XYZ file of C-alpha atoms in Angstrom:
587
model
C 90.339 108.446 95.878
C 92.995 110.301 93.885
C 96.029 108.027 93.975
C 98.945 109.495 91.900
C 100.831 106.327 91.751
C 102.277 103.467 94.043
C 105.838 103.710 93.807
C 108.222 100.852 95.072
C 111.040 101.464 97.691
C 113.750 101.549 95.069
C 112.788 104.939 93.864
C 112.822 106.102 97.647
C 116.414 104.996 98.283
C 118.319 105.020 94.871
C 118.470 108.564 94.646
C 119.174 111.401 97.368
C 115.848 112.756 98.595
C 115.392 116.347 99.705
C 113.059 116.688 102.745
C 110.178 118.901 102.086
C 107.001 119.760 103.690
C 103.933 117.479 103.413
C 101.164 118.278 100.944
C 103.669 120.241 98.682
C 103.468 119.703 94.676
C 103.807 115.954 94.987
C 101.121 115.762 97.719
C 101.224 113.524 100.856
C 103.367 110.522 100.326
C 101.836 107.706 102.345
C 104.457 104.902 103.172
C 103.476 101.395 103.547
C 104.472 97.638 102.957
C 104.019 96.396 99.839
C 101.600 93.491 100.534
C 98.247 93.341 99.450
C 96.953 93.802 103.064
C 99.361 96.444 103.929
C 98.238 98.507 100.878
C 94.486 97.894 101.544
C 95.244 99.211 104.979
C 96.977 102.398 103.510
C 93.984 103.181 101.222
C 91.715 102.940 104.261
C 93.744 105.467 105.933
C 93.802 107.739 102.699
C 90.113 107.418 102.195
C 89.697 108.807 105.912
C 92.090 111.717 105.214
C 90.460 112.768 101.994
C 87.273 112.756 103.684
C 88.194 114.996 106.412
C 90.495 117.239 103.963
C 89.167 116.842 100.498
C 91.758 119.112 99.060
C 94.714 116.736 99.724
C 96.269 114.616 97.398
C 97.698 111.346 98.287
C 100.083 108.738 96.701
C 101.442 105.406 98.142
C 104.815 104.598 98.255
C 105.633 100.769 98.921
C 108.723 100.202 101.080
C 110.391 96.626 101.617
C 111.025 96.168 105.428
C 113.508 93.736 107.110
C 110.548 91.229 107.621
C 109.293 91.304 104.172
C 112.971 90.680 102.821
C 113.396 87.377 104.960
C 110.362 85.338 104.604
C 112.108 82.206 105.838
C 113.246 82.970 109.204
C 111.135 82.966 112.173
C 109.653 86.224 113.380
C 111.205 85.189 116.894
C 114.608 84.927 115.428
C 114.295 88.218 113.238
C 113.458 90.070 116.529
C 109.819 90.416 116.234
C 109.231 93.794 117.257
C 109.999 96.369 114.781
C 111.125 94.139 111.898
C 108.043 95.407 109.773
C 108.408 98.956 110.503
C 112.053 100.099 110.604
C 112.473 100.926 107.046
C 109.319 102.978 106.911
C 110.509 105.013 109.878
C 113.892 105.489 108.164
C 112.120 106.828 105.044
C 110.037 109.191 107.398
C 113.064 110.528 109.025
C 114.906 111.057 105.732
C 111.711 113.053 104.410
C 111.092 110.435 101.693
C 107.392 110.061 102.805
C 105.243 112.055 104.995
C 103.355 109.428 107.027
C 103.521 105.697 107.509
C 100.561 103.374 107.965
C 101.067 100.048 110.173
C 99.418 97.474 111.774
C 99.443 98.758 115.422
C 100.619 95.164 116.584
C 103.679 95.420 114.478
C 104.860 98.775 116.370
C 107.736 98.492 118.984
C 106.621 100.393 122.124
C 109.458 102.905 121.532
C 109.791 105.031 118.506
C 112.345 107.424 117.385
C 112.066 110.554 119.342
C 111.211 112.537 116.124
C 108.323 110.407 115.164
C 104.823 110.014 116.948
C 101.873 107.801 116.615
C 99.639 110.696 115.242
C 96.379 108.881 114.680
C 94.841 105.144 115.553
C 91.979 105.657 113.039
C 90.539 102.273 112.652
C 90.296 98.911 114.546
C 88.884 95.848 112.874
C 87.867 92.587 114.522
C 90.640 91.771 117.097
C 89.965 88.051 117.262
C 92.104 85.174 116.004
C 90.387 82.815 113.730
C 91.025 79.129 112.722
C 90.999 78.095 109.180
C 90.849 74.526 108.457
C 89.577 72.026 105.729
C 89.370 68.974 108.007
C 87.300 69.842 111.141
C 84.552 72.230 112.248
C 86.443 73.964 115.104
C 90.083 74.026 117.056
C 88.148 71.310 119.432
C 87.547 68.675 116.767
C 90.867 69.076 115.051
C 92.239 65.454 115.012
C 95.294 64.747 117.319
C 98.670 65.684 115.832
C 97.128 67.952 113.307
C 99.693 70.405 111.911
C 98.795 73.935 112.880
C 100.629 76.856 111.180
C 101.396 79.989 112.845
C 104.289 82.449 113.153
C 103.304 83.825 116.549
C 104.771 82.891 119.874
C 101.509 84.059 121.663
C 99.295 81.905 119.384
C 101.467 78.933 120.194
C 101.542 79.133 123.564
C 97.780 79.622 123.574
C 97.450 76.652 121.198
C 99.791 74.504 123.405
C 97.510 75.420 126.427
C 94.132 74.581 124.619
C 95.360 71.296 122.637
C 98.785 70.072 123.742
C 98.392 67.195 121.180
C 98.675 69.387 118.157
C 101.788 69.891 116.139
C 102.467 73.321 115.766
C 104.644 74.629 112.762
C 106.045 78.041 111.895
C 104.516 79.708 108.667
C 105.581 82.866 106.859
C 104.390 84.791 103.984
C 101.258 86.958 103.219
C 97.675 85.900 103.591
C 97.279 84.304 100.050
C 100.589 82.474 100.525
C 99.684 80.925 103.822
C 96.163 79.887 102.449
C 97.809 78.218 99.545
C 99.996 76.204 101.997
C 96.974 75.121 103.569
C 95.447 73.932 100.203
C 98.457 72.277 99.159
C 98.543 70.191 102.307
C 101.614 71.752 103.939
C 99.301 72.343 107.057
C 96.005 71.154 108.269
C 95.176 74.470 109.863
C 95.948 78.024 110.212
C 95.482 80.644 112.972
C 95.478 83.985 111.433
C 94.003 87.546 112.483
C 90.402 88.150 111.689
C 91.250 91.773 110.727
C 93.636 90.920 107.861
C 90.979 88.661 106.286
C 88.251 91.023 106.758
C 90.324 93.920 105.025
C 91.338 91.402 102.176
C 87.474 90.312 101.924
C 88.498 86.891 102.769
C 86.149 86.224 105.751
C 84.396 83.337 103.946
C 87.643 81.267 104.685
C 86.981 81.301 108.367
C 86.232 78.138 110.001
C 85.988 79.310 113.814
C 86.320 82.729 115.568
C 88.411 82.186 118.830
C 87.097 83.752 121.950
C 89.303 86.600 122.848
C 88.981 85.960 126.510
C 90.720 82.790 125.910
C 92.756 83.490 122.981
C 93.743 86.876 123.967
C 94.756 88.919 120.998
C 98.245 90.546 120.505
C 98.489 94.240 121.656
C 97.109 96.601 119.116
C 95.837 93.650 117.032
C 93.159 94.914 114.515
C 94.008 98.493 114.829
C 95.892 100.631 112.228
C 98.648 103.199 113.515
C 99.649 106.282 111.605
C 103.097 107.748 112.209
C 104.533 111.077 111.155
C 107.268 113.533 112.084
C 106.331 115.583 115.105
C 107.334 118.815 113.212
C 105.173 117.815 110.028
C 103.173 120.743 108.927
C 100.043 118.749 108.202
C 100.434 116.965 111.737
C 97.171 118.628 112.969
C 95.109 117.441 109.741
C 96.659 113.670 110.324
C 95.534 113.790 113.952
C 91.932 114.622 112.769
C 91.408 110.874 111.902
C 92.314 109.594 115.483
C 89.900 107.748 117.242
C 89.873 108.628 120.970
C 88.317 105.247 122.179
C 90.634 103.216 120.011
C 93.878 105.201 121.032
C 93.029 104.559 124.875
C 92.262 100.863 124.381
C 95.480 100.341 122.337
C 97.667 102.726 124.746
C 96.664 100.591 127.510
C 97.594 97.462 125.810
C 100.963 98.823 124.679
C 101.543 100.065 128.386
C 101.261 96.430 129.257
C 103.548 95.557 126.598
C 106.214 98.212 127.339
C 106.604 96.887 130.776
C 108.028 93.718 129.409
C 110.451 95.702 127.239
C 110.313 97.178 123.546
C 112.066 94.009 122.087
C 109.718 91.472 123.906
C 109.522 87.891 122.708
C 107.535 86.649 125.462
C 104.276 85.211 124.491
C 102.002 87.846 125.363
C 98.196 88.917 124.752
C 96.583 91.978 125.926
C 93.120 93.237 124.913
C 91.564 96.260 126.241
C 87.873 97.548 125.774
C 86.484 101.030 126.798
C 83.062 100.725 128.560
C 82.065 104.249 129.175
C 84.277 105.405 132.081
C 85.813 102.108 132.538
C 88.661 100.309 130.783
C 88.719 96.230 130.911
C 92.107 94.741 130.166
C 92.514 91.033 129.724
C 96.200 89.559 129.391
C 97.904 86.304 128.895
C 101.418 85.610 129.396
C 103.736 82.580 129.218
C 107.423 82.119 129.934
C 107.751 80.351 126.516
C 105.648 78.543 123.989
C 105.123 75.531 126.160
C 103.396 77.601 128.875
C 102.279 77.692 131.481
C 99.815 80.554 130.511
C 99.117 82.878 133.083
C 95.596 84.760 132.586
C 94.463 87.989 134.501
C 91.769 90.448 133.817
C 91.468 93.894 135.434
C 89.186 97.066 135.396
C 90.321 100.600 135.921
C 88.681 104.039 135.521
C 89.781 105.212 132.296
C 92.307 107.916 133.905
C 94.105 105.205 135.650
C 94.172 102.346 133.181
C 97.366 103.411 131.373
C 99.307 103.303 134.566
C 97.493 100.404 135.783
C 98.548 98.407 132.969
C 102.091 98.775 133.427
C 101.701 97.855 137.143
C 99.861 94.816 136.213
C 102.628 93.775 133.836
C 105.203 94.332 136.696
C 103.428 91.735 139.065
C 103.009 89.350 136.243
C 106.744 89.562 135.567
C 107.472 88.394 138.923
C 104.931 85.735 138.690
C 106.392 84.608 135.314
C 109.739 84.538 136.640
C 108.490 82.150 139.501
C 106.471 79.950 137.032
C 109.476 79.595 134.462
C 111.736 78.378 137.350
C 115.339 77.796 136.326
C 114.999 79.081 132.681
C 114.649 82.462 134.252
C 117.335 82.170 136.969
C 120.374 84.126 136.793
C 123.769 82.264 135.697
C 121.656 79.517 133.890
C 123.417 80.196 130.708
C 126.801 81.726 129.936
C 125.544 84.969 128.821
C 122.706 85.476 131.075
C 122.561 88.975 132.600
C 124.747 90.472 129.813
C 123.487 92.960 127.541
C 124.977 92.650 124.032
C 124.810 95.275 121.171
C 124.657 94.089 117.700
C 125.184 96.903 114.949
C 125.305 94.636 111.814
C 123.278 95.591 108.667
C 119.606 95.433 109.189
C 117.911 92.089 107.967
C 121.248 90.134 108.543
C 121.455 89.935 112.262
C 119.223 86.938 112.947
C 121.512 84.196 113.262
C 123.693 86.342 115.532
C 120.589 87.366 117.712
C 119.411 83.750 117.798
C 122.587 82.539 118.892
C 123.145 85.119 121.659
C 119.546 84.533 122.934
C 120.176 80.993 123.252
C 123.281 81.657 125.326
C 121.063 83.799 127.636
C 122.044 87.327 126.427
C 119.703 90.234 126.292
C 120.408 91.487 122.746
C 120.277 95.016 121.730
C 119.673 95.426 117.732
C 120.961 98.703 116.425
C 121.815 98.551 112.706
C 124.342 101.284 111.985
C 124.760 100.324 108.301
C 122.053 100.153 105.619
C 123.109 97.987 102.316
C 121.804 100.078 99.401
C 121.959 99.607 95.772
C 124.436 101.103 93.492
C 123.636 104.752 92.210
C 124.140 103.691 88.529
C 123.457 99.723 87.324
C 124.644 100.314 83.921
C 128.251 99.121 84.343
C 127.085 96.034 86.515
C 124.429 95.310 83.862
C 127.061 95.314 80.977
C 129.373 93.058 83.146
C 126.695 90.487 83.971
C 125.600 90.218 80.324
C 129.368 89.131 79.756
C 129.646 86.724 82.682
C 131.065 83.703 80.400
C 134.064 86.191 79.491
C 135.365 85.537 82.843
C 137.436 82.786 84.278
C 136.811 83.470 88.128
C 133.853 85.468 89.648
C 134.948 86.264 93.533
C 132.226 87.390 96.196
C 133.609 88.696 99.414
C 130.262 88.878 101.168
C 126.784 87.347 101.256
C 125.458 90.873 100.319
C 127.334 90.824 97.117
C 126.004 87.507 96.110
C 122.285 88.595 96.785
C 122.941 91.969 95.024
C 124.414 90.039 91.998
C 121.770 87.316 91.864
C 118.875 89.705 92.434
C 120.090 91.828 89.496
C 120.592 88.819 87.217
C 116.753 87.917 87.823
C 116.052 91.610 86.753
C 117.932 91.285 83.657
C 116.459 87.688 82.751
C 120.048 86.057 83.201
C 119.600 82.605 84.348
C 121.212 81.533 87.679
C 122.665 78.735 85.444
C 125.170 81.175 84.049
C 127.316 81.066 87.069
C 128.136 77.532 86.211
C 130.209 78.738 83.302
C 132.606 80.530 85.769
C 134.461 79.253 88.947
C 133.083 81.208 91.899
C 135.316 81.925 94.878
C 133.638 83.178 98.046
C 135.642 84.644 101.178
C 134.006 82.372 103.719
C 131.241 79.731 104.754
C 128.392 82.532 105.103
C 129.084 83.836 101.404
C 129.171 80.252 100.370
C 125.551 79.566 102.089
C 124.242 82.881 100.580
C 125.530 81.214 97.157
C 124.125 77.968 97.908
C 120.742 79.016 98.439
C 120.752 79.613 94.711
C 122.026 76.176 93.943
C 125.583 77.214 93.218
C 128.440 75.387 94.875
C 131.490 77.681 95.091
C 134.630 76.066 93.649
C 136.943 77.863 96.390
C 136.230 78.870 100.045
C 139.720 79.588 101.916
C 140.390 78.292 105.409
C 140.735 81.952 106.898
C 137.834 84.173 105.967
C 139.769 87.338 104.928
C 140.698 88.904 101.703
C 144.411 88.002 102.021
C 143.428 84.206 102.295
C 141.014 84.510 99.314
C 144.012 86.096 97.393
C 146.664 83.339 98.357
C 144.215 80.548 97.664
C 143.522 82.090 94.146
C 147.109 82.579 93.406
C 147.618 78.794 94.343
C 144.943 77.883 91.973
C 146.551 79.712 89.218
C 145.179 83.023 88.287
C 148.089 84.121 86.100
C 146.549 85.118 82.756
C 143.153 84.755 83.967
C 140.072 87.410 83.922
C 138.690 87.859 87.530
C 135.581 89.645 88.171
C 135.592 90.988 91.726
C 131.897 91.552 92.779
C 132.018 93.627 96.214
C 131.112 96.846 98.192
C 132.074 100.050 96.954
C 133.934 100.926 100.254
C 135.873 97.537 100.278
C 139.779 97.275 100.749
C 141.899 96.984 97.775
C 144.144 94.275 99.138
C 142.419 91.423 97.087
C 142.428 93.054 93.609
C 146.103 94.397 94.081
C 147.405 91.055 95.018
C 145.707 89.422 92.087
C 146.996 91.969 89.660
C 150.623 91.205 91.114
C 150.004 87.411 90.482
C 149.421 88.245 86.658
C 145.578 88.133 86.631
C 143.268 90.591 84.681
C 140.900 91.929 87.385
C 137.724 93.839 86.957
C 136.148 95.420 90.263
C 132.493 96.030 90.153
C 130.824 97.532 93.262
C 127.464 95.934 93.172
C 126.271 97.480 96.468
C 126.938 100.417 98.767
C 126.922 100.852 102.538
C 125.180 103.813 104.160
C 125.629 104.953 107.781
C 122.757 105.210 110.004
C 122.220 107.246 113.012
C 122.597 105.914 116.633
C 119.587 106.325 118.785
C 119.685 108.359 121.743
C 118.477 105.475 124.021
C 121.515 103.366 122.980
C 123.945 106.194 123.216
C 122.926 106.788 126.639
C 123.522 102.949 127.312
C 127.008 103.039 125.974
C 127.841 106.081 128.202
C 126.136 104.631 130.972
C 127.661 101.382 130.981
C 124.669 99.363 130.785
C 125.726 97.652 127.620
C 128.456 94.780 128.462
C 129.413 93.948 124.984
C 129.568 95.553 121.492
C 130.158 93.134 118.624
C 132.152 94.291 115.747
C 131.384 92.159 112.619
C 133.529 94.350 110.014
C 135.555 97.387 109.875
C 132.662 99.186 108.173
C 130.687 98.595 111.435
C 133.739 100.257 113.597
C 133.477 103.279 111.172
C 129.723 103.452 111.269
C 129.842 103.297 115.065
C 132.704 105.684 115.570
C 130.868 108.218 113.242
C 127.695 107.665 114.959
C 129.130 108.313 118.475
C 130.929 111.052 117.392
C 133.273 111.233 120.486
C 134.468 107.631 121.672
C 135.788 108.864 125.227
C 132.318 109.361 126.020
C 131.947 105.496 126.317
C 131.840 104.054 129.677
C 134.816 101.959 130.576
C 132.593 98.734 131.268
C 131.686 98.605 127.465
C 133.874 95.945 125.992
C 134.136 95.342 122.357
C 134.459 91.959 120.314
C 135.945 91.802 116.924
C 135.279 89.177 114.328
C 138.976 89.064 113.041
C 142.333 91.050 113.250
C 141.524 93.390 110.307
C 138.398 94.496 112.382
C 140.246 94.454 115.473
C 143.052 96.716 113.967
C 140.320 99.373 112.517
C 138.760 99.418 116.068
C 141.947 100.102 117.910
C 142.811 102.595 115.458
C 139.700 104.451 116.516
C 140.566 104.126 120.164
C 138.066 101.336 120.943
C 138.861 98.910 123.649
C 138.988 95.517 121.906
C 138.691 93.071 124.648
C 138.571 89.846 122.505
C 139.434 88.775 119.071
C 137.629 85.828 117.431
C 139.921 82.904 116.187
C 137.411 81.752 113.645
C 136.406 84.881 111.591
C 132.728 84.055 111.616
C 129.922 85.182 113.651
C 130.047 81.989 115.576
C 133.567 82.304 116.293
C 132.907 85.979 117.585
C 130.315 84.541 120.058
C 132.378 81.780 121.051
C 135.252 84.470 122.066
C 132.642 86.201 123.931
C 131.588 83.356 125.817
C 135.247 82.126 126.712
C 135.950 85.749 127.964
C 132.744 85.673 130.251
C 133.777 82.201 131.536
C 137.313 83.259 132.254
C 135.974 86.405 134.151
C 133.771 84.276 136.323
């Protein structure tokens, strides 16, 4: 294999990328996540490409996804579907890579219109496996054994097979999970056989779980290659497609699609092609506690995709009956309401979790990307002189993460922040700082720039040196007020925001009135939404907007958006509370 290089995602996004045809001077750029497993999968696809087209030259480009950045939060809270693919598809659409290699089970059922699954070339062992040091099988694990898995499907199937086990969430790559098993954090793990096979770790397996009982996730074990529909090498990429694998995975994804592209229901679907027949086994549950509903069906191969969708519709009705009140309309204050969240990717999980607990159907459409500064030199020079400042002020959690990550790159210990007094704009920013073991000296009662300024002036900033780490596009009210109070202020933009396009599906929902609420968490989200829409007059009159505070509300109204509620507490919790109050008043 002729790999030119493996590049990290910073090289993709720090500088503008001109879209170019595949196979040009730089060869075919293959996008992948940066884990050992993802790289192994990408190399397997490249090997196939180079076998069928020996003249092609490929390089791997490693891209960090939402799921990679946040290793602590449950995948269910992160949103599950799409958290490992979104940034790769953005790189494809931007022309920064020419194709992306995914685990097929990570792909949402709806892709951007410009992209397609051009090939499903490889499928390894589809089974789940048990790994344990204390038993010979799942059946012989002792009662209350701690079993780690981040999959809702596996939790539901484990609960059905062994309700006496203690099921714990576990995140991280395969090596990280195995280390947690070895250090005693867990008694057993349930993983995919395919990943262990590709990493040459099958010797770790204690037991292979029967796929008729432990029904695999749709697409499990298969690799999916995604490219732009207009890519000039599309036909070359398509030559590595395996038609039997494609049919089986398409049937599984048809079943999944009937539950919705953002499905978080515990669900397994496993299809096998047997000549002219396709057999599908499925298992679904209303939640991780069950009950698990199992079905098996056989169709002629020409009818299997449609049949899988019809079977899913039948099971949806059965599932609703089995779930009882938890699926009944009106059980929770936001049941039946569709809520659009447009805040930056990777930062929506707490808000999404809270909305789902209240019964809302959440549509996640990040319209802002948080990207590094174009040039780090000024920031680096400033961070190396941290002890020269009296105050360091953070106005967002993004600023905290950007500064702390850059300090790590520069080899500056976190303890340097104890040499300055640190102020944060609110509790979310304070929590981001506390994750690094630093306690802010000042958090104002109101979470706006004006309140930070008032608190700093009251603390006595006259004659003090203040370093303000913020977004490049932030308002100037805070530095202006501090300068007026006699402070010497240095403003350093430590990150930028970039607008993302609005998907056609969400645009149609906003125009058709099938979105009930749009949550506006900052003025930047307002501007991005308006820019993405182009014409706000096309919004359906049913769509209501909720603003996190008066500044955001003012920005929204200036653009002609109908702000129905404004949070009295300027936090995501306060924003959700305001929507709930409005819904209860309306009913």
